[in-house]
Coordinates of C-alpha atoms and ligand atoms in Angstrom, one line a residue:
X1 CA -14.9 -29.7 -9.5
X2 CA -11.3 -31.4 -10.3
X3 CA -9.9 -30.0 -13.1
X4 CA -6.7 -31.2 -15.1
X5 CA -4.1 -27.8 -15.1
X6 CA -4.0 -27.0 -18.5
X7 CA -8.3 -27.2 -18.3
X8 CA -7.6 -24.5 -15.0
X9 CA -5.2 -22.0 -17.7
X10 CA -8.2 -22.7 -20.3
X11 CA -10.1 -20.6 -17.1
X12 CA -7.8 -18.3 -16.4
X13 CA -7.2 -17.4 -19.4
X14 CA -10.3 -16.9 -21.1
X15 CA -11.2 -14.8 -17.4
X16 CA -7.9 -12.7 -18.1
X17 CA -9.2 -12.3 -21.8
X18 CA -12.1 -10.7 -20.9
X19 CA -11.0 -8.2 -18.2
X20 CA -8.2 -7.5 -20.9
X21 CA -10.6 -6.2 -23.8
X22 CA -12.4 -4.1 -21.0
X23 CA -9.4 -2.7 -19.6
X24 CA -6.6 -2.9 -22.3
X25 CA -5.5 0.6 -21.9
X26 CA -4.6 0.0 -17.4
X27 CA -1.6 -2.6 -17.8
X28 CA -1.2 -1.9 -13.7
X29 CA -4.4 -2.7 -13.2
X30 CA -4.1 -5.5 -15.7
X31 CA -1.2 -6.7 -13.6
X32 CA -3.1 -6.8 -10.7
X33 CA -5.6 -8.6 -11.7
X34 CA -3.8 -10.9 -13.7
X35 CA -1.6 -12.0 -10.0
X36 CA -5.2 -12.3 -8.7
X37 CA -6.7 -14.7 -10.9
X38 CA -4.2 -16.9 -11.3
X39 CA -4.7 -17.8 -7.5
X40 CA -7.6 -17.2 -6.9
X41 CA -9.8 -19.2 -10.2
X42 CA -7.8 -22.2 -9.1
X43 CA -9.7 -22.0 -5.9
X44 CA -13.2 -21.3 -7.2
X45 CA -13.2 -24.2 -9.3
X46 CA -12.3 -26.3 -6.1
X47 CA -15.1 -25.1 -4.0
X48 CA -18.3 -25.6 -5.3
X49 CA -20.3 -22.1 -3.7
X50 CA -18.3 -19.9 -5.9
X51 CA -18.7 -21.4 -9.3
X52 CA -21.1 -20.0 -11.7
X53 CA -21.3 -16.7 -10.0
X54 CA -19.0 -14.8 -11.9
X55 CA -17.7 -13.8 -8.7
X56 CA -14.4 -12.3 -9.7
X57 CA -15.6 -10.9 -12.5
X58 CA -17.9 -8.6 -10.4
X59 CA -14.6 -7.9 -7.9
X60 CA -12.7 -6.6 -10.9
X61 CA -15.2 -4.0 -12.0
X62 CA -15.4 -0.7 -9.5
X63 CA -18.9 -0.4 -8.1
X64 CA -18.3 3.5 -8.5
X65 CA -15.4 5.5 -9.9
X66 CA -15.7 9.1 -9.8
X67 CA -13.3 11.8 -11.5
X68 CA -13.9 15.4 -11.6
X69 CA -11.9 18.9 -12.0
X70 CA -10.0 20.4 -9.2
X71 CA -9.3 24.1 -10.5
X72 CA -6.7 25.7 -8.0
X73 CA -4.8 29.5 -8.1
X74 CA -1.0 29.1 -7.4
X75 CA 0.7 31.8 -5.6
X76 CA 1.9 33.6 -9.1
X77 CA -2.2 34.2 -9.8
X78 CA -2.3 31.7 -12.4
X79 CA -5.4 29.2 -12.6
X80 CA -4.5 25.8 -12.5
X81 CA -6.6 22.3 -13.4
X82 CA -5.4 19.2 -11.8
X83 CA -7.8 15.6 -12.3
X84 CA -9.2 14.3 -9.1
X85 CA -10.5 10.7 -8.8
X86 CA -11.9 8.2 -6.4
X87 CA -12.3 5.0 -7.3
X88 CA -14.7 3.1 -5.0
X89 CA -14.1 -0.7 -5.7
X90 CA -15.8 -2.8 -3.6
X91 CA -18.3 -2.1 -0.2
X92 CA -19.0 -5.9 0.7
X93 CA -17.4 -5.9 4.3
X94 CA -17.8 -2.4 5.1
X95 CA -17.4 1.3 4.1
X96 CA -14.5 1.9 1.4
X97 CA -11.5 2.7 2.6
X98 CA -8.0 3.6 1.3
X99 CA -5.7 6.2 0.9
X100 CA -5.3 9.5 -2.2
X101 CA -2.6 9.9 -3.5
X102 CA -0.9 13.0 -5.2
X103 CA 1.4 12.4 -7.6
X104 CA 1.8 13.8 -11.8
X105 CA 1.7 9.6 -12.7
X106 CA -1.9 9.1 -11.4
X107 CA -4.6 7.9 -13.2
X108 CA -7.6 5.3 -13.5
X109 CA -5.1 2.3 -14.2
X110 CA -3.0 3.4 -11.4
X111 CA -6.1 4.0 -9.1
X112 CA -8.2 0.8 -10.2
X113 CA -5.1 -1.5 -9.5
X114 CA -4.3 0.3 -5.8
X115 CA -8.2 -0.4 -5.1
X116 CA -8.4 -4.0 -6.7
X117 CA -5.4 -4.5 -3.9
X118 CA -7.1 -2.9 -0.9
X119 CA -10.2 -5.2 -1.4
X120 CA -7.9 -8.0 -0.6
X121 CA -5.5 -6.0 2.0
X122 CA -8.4 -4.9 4.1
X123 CA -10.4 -8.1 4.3
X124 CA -6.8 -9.7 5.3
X125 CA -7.2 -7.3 8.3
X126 CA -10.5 -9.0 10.0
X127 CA -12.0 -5.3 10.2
X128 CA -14.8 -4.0 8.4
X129 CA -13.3 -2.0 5.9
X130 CA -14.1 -2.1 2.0
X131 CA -11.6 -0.9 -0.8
X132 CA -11.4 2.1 -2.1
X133 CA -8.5 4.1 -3.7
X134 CA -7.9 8.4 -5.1
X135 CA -5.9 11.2 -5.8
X136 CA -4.9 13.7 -8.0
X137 CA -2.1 13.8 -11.2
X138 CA -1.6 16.8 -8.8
X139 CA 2.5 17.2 -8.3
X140 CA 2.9 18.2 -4.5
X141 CA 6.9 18.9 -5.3
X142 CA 7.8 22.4 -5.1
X143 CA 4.9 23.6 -4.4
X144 CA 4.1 25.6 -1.3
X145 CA 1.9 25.2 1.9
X146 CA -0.4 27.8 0.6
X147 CA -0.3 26.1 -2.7
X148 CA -0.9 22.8 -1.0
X149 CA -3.4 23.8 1.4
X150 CA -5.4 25.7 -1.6
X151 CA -5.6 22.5 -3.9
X152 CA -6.5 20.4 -0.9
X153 CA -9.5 22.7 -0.5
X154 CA -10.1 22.7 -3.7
X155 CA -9.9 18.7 -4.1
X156 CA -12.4 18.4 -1.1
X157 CA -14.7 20.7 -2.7
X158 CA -16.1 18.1 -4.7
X159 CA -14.9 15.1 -3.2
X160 CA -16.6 15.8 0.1
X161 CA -19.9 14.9 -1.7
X162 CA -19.0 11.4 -2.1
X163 CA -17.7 10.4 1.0
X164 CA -18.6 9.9 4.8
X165 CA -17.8 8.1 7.4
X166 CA -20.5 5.3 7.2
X167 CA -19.8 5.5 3.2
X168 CA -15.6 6.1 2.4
X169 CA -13.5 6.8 4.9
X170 CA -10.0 7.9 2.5
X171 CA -6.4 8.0 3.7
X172 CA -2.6 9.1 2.8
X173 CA -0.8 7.8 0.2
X174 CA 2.0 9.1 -1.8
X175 CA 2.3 13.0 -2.1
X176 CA -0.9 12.7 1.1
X177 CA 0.4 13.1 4.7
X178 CA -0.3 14.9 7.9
X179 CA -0.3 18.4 6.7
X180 CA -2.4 17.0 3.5
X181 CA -5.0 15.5 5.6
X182 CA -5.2 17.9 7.7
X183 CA -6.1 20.9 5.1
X184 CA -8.2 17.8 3.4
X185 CA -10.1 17.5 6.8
X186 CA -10.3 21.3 7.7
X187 CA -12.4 21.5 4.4
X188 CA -14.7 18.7 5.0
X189 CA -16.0 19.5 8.2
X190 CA -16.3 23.7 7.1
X191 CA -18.8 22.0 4.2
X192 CA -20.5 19.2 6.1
X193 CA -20.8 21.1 9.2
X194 CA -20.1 18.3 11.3
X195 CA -16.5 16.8 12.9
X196 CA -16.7 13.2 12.1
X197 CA -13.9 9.9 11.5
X198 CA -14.3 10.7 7.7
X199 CA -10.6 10.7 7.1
X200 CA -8.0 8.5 8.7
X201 CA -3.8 9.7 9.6
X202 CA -5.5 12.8 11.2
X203 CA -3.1 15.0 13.8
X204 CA -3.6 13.7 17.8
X205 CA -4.7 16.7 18.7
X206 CA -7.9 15.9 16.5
X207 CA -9.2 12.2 16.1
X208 CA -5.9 10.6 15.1
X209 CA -4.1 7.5 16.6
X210 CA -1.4 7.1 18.2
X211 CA 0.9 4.9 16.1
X212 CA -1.1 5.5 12.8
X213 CA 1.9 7.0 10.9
X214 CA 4.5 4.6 12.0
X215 CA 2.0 1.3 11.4
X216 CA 2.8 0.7 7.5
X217 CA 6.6 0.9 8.2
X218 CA 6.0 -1.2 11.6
X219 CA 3.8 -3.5 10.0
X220 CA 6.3 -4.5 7.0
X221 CA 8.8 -5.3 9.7
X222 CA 6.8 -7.1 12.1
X223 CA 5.9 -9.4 8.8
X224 CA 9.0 -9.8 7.7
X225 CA 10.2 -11.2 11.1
X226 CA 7.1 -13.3 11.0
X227 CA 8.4 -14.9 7.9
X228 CA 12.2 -15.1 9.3
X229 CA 10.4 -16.8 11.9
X230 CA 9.5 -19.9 10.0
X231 CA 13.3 -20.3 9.2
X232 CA 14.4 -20.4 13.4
X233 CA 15.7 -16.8 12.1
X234 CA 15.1 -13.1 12.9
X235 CA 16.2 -9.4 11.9
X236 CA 18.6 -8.8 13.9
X237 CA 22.1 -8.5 12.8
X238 CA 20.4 -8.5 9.3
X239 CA 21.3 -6.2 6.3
X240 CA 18.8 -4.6 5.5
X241 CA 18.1 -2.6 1.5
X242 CA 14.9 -0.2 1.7
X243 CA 14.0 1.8 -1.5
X244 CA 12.1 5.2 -1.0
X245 CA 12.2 7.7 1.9
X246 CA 8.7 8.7 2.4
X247 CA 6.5 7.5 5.5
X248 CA 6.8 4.0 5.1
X249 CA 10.4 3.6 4.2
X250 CA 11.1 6.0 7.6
X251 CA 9.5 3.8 10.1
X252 CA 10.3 0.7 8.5
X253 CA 14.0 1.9 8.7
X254 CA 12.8 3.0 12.5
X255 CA 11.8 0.0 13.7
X256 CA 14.5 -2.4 11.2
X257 CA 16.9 -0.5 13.5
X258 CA 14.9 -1.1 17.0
X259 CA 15.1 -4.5 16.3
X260 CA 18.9 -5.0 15.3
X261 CA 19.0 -4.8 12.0
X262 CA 21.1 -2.7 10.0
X263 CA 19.8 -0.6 7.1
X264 CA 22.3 0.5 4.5
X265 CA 20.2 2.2 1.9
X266 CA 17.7 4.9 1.3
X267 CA 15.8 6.5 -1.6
X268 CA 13.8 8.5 -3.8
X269 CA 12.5 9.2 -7.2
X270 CA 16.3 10.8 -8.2
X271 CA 18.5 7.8 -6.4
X272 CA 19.3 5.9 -3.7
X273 CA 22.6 6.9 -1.0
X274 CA 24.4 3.4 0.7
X275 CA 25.6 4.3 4.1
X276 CA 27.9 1.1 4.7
X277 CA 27.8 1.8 8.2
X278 CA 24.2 1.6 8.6
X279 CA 21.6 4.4 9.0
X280 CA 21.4 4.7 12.7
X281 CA 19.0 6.7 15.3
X282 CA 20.4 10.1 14.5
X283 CA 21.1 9.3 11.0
X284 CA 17.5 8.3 10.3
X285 CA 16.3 11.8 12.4
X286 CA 18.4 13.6 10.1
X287 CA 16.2 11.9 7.0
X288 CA 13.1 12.7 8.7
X289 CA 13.7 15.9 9.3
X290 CA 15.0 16.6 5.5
X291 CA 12.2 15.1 4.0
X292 CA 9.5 16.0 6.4
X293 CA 10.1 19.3 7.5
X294 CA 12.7 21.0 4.5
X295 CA 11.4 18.6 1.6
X296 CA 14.7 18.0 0.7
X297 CA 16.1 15.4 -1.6
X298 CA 17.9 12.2 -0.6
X299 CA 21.0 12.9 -2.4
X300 CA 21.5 15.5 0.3
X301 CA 22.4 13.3 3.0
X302 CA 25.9 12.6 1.8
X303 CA 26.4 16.3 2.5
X304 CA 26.2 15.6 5.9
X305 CA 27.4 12.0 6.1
X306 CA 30.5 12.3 3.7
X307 CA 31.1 8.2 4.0
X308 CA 27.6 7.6 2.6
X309 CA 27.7 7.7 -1.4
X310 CA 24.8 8.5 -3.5
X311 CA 23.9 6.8 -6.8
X312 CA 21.9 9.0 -9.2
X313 CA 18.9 7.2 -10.8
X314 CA 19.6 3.8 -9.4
X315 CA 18.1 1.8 -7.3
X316 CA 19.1 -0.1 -4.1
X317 CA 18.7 -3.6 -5.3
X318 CA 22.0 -4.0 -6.7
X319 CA 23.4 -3.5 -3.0
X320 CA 24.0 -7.0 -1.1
X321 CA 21.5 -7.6 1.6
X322 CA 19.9 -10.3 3.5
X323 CA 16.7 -8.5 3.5
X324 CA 14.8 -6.1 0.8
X325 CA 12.0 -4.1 1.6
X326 CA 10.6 -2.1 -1.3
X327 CA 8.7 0.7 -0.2
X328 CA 8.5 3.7 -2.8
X329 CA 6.4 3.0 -5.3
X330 CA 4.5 -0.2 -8.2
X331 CA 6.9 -1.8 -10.4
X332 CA 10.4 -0.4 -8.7
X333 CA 11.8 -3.7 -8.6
X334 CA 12.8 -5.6 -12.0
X335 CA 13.4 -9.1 -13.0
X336 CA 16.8 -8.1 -13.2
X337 CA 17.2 -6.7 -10.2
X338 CA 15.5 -9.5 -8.2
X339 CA 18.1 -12.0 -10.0
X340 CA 21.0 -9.5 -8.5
X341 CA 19.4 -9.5 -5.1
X342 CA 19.4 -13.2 -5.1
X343 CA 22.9 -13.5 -6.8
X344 CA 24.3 -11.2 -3.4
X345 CA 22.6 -13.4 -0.7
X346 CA 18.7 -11.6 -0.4
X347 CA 16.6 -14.3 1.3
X348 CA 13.7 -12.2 2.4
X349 CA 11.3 -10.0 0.3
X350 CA 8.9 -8.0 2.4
X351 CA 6.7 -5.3 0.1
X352 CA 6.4 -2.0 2.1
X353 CA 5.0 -0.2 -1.4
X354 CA 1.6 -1.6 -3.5
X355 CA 3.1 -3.8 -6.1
X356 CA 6.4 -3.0 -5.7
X357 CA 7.9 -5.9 -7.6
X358 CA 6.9 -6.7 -10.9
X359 CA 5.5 -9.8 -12.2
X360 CA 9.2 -10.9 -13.2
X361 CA 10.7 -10.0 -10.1
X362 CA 7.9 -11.9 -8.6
X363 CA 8.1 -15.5 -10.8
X364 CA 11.7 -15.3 -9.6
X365 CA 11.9 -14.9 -5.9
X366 CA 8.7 -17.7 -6.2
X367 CA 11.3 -20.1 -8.2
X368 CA 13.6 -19.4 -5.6
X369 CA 11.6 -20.3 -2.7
X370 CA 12.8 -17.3 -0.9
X371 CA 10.7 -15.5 1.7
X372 CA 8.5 -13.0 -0.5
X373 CA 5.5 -11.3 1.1
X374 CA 3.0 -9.1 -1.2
X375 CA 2.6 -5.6 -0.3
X376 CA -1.5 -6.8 0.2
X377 CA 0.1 -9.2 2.9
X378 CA 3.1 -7.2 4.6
X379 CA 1.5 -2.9 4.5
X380 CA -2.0 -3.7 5.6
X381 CA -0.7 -2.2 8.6
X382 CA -1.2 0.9 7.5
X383 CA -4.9 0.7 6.5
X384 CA -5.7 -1.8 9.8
X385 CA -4.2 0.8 12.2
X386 CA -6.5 3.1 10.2
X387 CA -9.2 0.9 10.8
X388 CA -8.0 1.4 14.8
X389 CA -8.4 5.1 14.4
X390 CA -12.3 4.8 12.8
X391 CA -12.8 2.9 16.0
X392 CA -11.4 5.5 18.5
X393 CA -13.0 7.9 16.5
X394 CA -16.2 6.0 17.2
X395 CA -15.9 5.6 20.6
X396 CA -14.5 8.6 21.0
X397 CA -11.8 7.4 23.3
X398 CA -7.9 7.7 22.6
X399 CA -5.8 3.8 23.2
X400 CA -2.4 4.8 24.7
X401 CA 0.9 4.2 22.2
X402 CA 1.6 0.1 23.2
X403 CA -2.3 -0.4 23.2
X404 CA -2.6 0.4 19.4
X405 CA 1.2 -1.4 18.8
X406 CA -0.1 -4.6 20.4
X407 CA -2.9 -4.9 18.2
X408 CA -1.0 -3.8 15.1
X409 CA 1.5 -6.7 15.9
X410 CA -1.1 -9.1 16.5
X411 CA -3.1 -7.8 13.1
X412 CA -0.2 -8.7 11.4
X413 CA 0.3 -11.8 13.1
X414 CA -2.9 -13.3 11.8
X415 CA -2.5 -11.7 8.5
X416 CA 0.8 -14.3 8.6
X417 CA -1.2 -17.3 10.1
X418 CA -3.8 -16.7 6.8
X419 CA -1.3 -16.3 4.1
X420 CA 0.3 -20.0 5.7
X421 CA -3.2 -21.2 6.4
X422 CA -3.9 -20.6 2.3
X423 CA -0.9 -20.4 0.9
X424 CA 1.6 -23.5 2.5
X425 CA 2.1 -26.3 0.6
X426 CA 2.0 -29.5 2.9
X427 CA 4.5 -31.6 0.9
X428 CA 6.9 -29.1 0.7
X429 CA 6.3 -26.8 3.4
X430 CA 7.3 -24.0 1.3
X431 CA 4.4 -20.7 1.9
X432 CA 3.4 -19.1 -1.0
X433 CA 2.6 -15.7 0.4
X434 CA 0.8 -14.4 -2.7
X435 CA -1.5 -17.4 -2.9
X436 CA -1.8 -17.4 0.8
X437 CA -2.8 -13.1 0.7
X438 CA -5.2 -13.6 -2.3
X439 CA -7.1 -16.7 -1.5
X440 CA -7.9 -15.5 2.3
X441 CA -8.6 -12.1 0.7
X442 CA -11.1 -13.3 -1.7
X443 CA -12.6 -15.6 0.6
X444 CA -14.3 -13.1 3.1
X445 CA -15.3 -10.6 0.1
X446 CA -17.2 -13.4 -1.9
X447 CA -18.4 -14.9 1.1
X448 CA -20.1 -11.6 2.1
X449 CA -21.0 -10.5 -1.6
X450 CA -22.8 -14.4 -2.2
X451 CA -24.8 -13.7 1.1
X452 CA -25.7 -10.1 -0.1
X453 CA -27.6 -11.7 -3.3
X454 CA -27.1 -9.6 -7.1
X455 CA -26.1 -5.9 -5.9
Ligands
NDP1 P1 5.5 9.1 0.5 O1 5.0 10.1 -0.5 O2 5.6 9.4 1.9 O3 6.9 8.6 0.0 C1 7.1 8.0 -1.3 C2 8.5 7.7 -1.5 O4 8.7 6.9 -2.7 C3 9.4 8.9 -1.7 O5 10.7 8.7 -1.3 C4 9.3 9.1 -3.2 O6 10.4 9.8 -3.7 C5 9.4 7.7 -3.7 N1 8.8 7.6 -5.0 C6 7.5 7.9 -5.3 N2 7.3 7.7 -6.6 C7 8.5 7.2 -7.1 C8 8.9 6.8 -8.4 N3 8.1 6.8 -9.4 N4 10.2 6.3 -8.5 C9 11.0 6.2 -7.4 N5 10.6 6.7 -6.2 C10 9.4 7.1 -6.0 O7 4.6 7.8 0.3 P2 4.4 6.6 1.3 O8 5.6 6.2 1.9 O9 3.1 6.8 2.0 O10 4.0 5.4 0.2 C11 5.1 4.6 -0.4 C12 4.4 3.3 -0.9 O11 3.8 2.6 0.2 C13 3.3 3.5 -2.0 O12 3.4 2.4 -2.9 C14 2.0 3.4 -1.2 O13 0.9 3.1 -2.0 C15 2.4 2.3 -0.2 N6 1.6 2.3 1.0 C16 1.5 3.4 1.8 C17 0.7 3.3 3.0 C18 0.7 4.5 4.0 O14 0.1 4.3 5.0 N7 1.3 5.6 3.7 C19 -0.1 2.2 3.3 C20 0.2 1.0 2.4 C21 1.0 1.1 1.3 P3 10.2 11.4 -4.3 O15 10.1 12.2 -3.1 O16 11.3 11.6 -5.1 O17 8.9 11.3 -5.1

């Protein structure tokens, strides 16, 4: 069907209308959708085997989405009630899989749009993995391992009954790392009785993969020099501006640094310190360890590295860079602070974080004709390498450290071929990575949903 543009916003509009009155009270997950549609309805009504379906509109509602109590005792005696969830969006391609996340801001709009973006980010990754998204408005701060380890168990308690490893297969996230899915996975197999691939980020010693906590950070790179690529260009002896300090920011940081580039900022949730020196090797193992092993804040490392400075509830973006990498958390990067980045020199965007930038931010880099990648694009090396470690688990065999890189890099590598493959425009040659992301995305999950008849 050819339709004139202002007949394709009568579409998308009266689509977005729809989803709105559903959903009016999740403006994330509004947001989500609304980047979605605007792609992806523009495509439908070109290709014939998706009209009439109401495809999207079944892609947009969760085929399950649980919530329950988690009662916990903290280490004072007191009884304490967190919310758990698990949103389970979409099984077309395989079992649901993506990560929980722990954190006081969670809930069903934040969950629904994290799942709504792992439909697309996983069928980007050629493996059979659905979407799926959890967690807790439990607050992981302050708290200690006891405390942690006793609302893990108590999280499990109920979620255990929902999940498998043919069924949903959850992961880290904010707030959820090693020591989290380890108590996570100590409860599961006590009250299924069986040691199974049901979680992935597990420890080496039992299941995990090698590679499996660096490959979000890793990933964001290796796209990002994918998209330099294109320009004859690469990181190295770039300036590099990375928000957050959690896993992702670390081995993005890691690998920005194996690869020449200099990284000159670092956050989290209170600020952000500039090292104009660059964050070297030791500099980075100094991060690690604070926020790893002493679960210290940020502002701590210009303790220790007195020419560093540390800006209180600021953000990076106002720093001058050649490359930003957003990777704490949705809607950390403004309008106004992508018009800054562009005004200091920023040519490449690569999203380490789900939705990082928000729709603003995103119009402008687009009007720029920058080099933006969507977090559904640039992480999905998190959840593909987690799709790696449901396969070792399966065949029960351990690939050594380069084996699981290679295939990370070449994941990513095709991710990059799709999003031009979608998303270039001929006449200009200019990639529209968001286009690119959501059009491959969709394209395998209808495809497999049309062939699986009304379910
Ligand atoms: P971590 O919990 O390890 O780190 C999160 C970092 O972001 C911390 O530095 C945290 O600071 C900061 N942060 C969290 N919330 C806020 C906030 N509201 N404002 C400012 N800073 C904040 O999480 P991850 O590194 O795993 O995840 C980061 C992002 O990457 C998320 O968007 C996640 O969904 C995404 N992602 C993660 C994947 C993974 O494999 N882990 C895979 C794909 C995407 P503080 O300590 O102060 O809270």
């Amino acid at each position: 069907m050819i339709l004139k543009p202002n007949e394709i916003k009568i579409k998308v509009d009266g689509f977005l209308d729809l989803v709105r009155q559903r959903n009016g009270h999740e403006p994330e997950f509004l947001q989500a959708v609304e980047e979605v549609a605007e792609t992806v309805i523009p495509y439908i009504i070109q290709n014939d085997i998706y009209h009439g379906k109401n495809i999207l509109l079944r892609m947009v509602e969760p085929e399950r989405a649980i919530m329950f109590r988690v009662n916990w005792v903290d280490d004072d005696g007191e009884i304490q009630v967190n919310r758990g969830y698990r949103v389970q969006m979409n099984s077309a391609i395989g079992p649901y899989k993506g990560g929980l996340r722990f954190h006081p801001s969670v809930n069903m709009s934040i969950l629904k749009f994290l799942a709504f973006e792992q439909v697309f980010k996983n069928s980007l990754t050629t493996l059979p993995m659905g979407g799926g998204k959890g967690g807790s408005d439990f607050d992981p701060k302050g708290k200690s391992d006891n405390e942690i380890m006793r609302f893990c168990h108590a999280f499990m308690s109920e979620l255990f009954r929902h999940i498998g490893p043919n069924t949903d297969v959850p992961a880290g996230d904010i707030g959820v790392g090693g020591r989290e899915i380890g108590f996570l996975f100590g409860m599961y197999k006590k009250l299924q009785n069986e040691f199974t691939g049901v979680l992935t980020g597990k420890g080496m010693t039992w299941g995990g993969s090698l590679i499996r906590p660096e490959a979000t950070g890793y990933g964001t790179v290796y796209f990002a020099e994918k998209m330099l690529q294109t320009k004859g260009d690469s990181i190295k002896g770039k300036t590099v501006c990375i928000s957050g300090s959690g896993n992702v920011a670390q081995y993005a940081a890691e690998k920005i640094i194996q690869l020449g580039g200099k990284v000159i900022t670092l956050s989290d949730s209170s600020g952000y310190i500039l090292d104009s020196d660059g964050i070297n090797k030791e500099k980075l193992a100094f991060v690690m360890d604070l926020k790893n092993n002493k679960r210290g804040r940020i502002s701590a490392y210009v303790d220790t590295y007195t020419n560093a400075q540390f800006f209180a509830n600021k953000t990076p973006w106002e720093q001058a860079c050649d490359v930003a990498m957003p990777c704490a958390t949705q809607n950390e990067l403004s309008g106004s602070a992508a018009e800054t980045l562009l005004k200091n020199g920023c040519t490449c965007v690569s999203e380490g974080a789900n939705m990082p930038s928000t729709k603003a931010a995103v119009a402008i880099f687009q009007k720029a004709r920058i080099l933006f990648a969507p977090g559904k694009a640039s992480n999905a090396g998190g959840v593909a390498t987690s799709g790696l470690e449901m396969t070792q688990n399966s065949l029960r065999y351990n690939w050594s450290r380069e084996e699981v890189d290679e295939k990370l890099k070449d994941i990513m590598g095709n991710i990059h071929d799709k999003c031009i493959a979608y998303g270039k425009d001929e006449k200009t040659g200019y990639i529209d990575y968001v286009k690119g992301a959501n059009i491959a995305g969709f394209v395998k999950v209808a495809d497999a949903m049309l062939a699986q008849g009304v379910v």
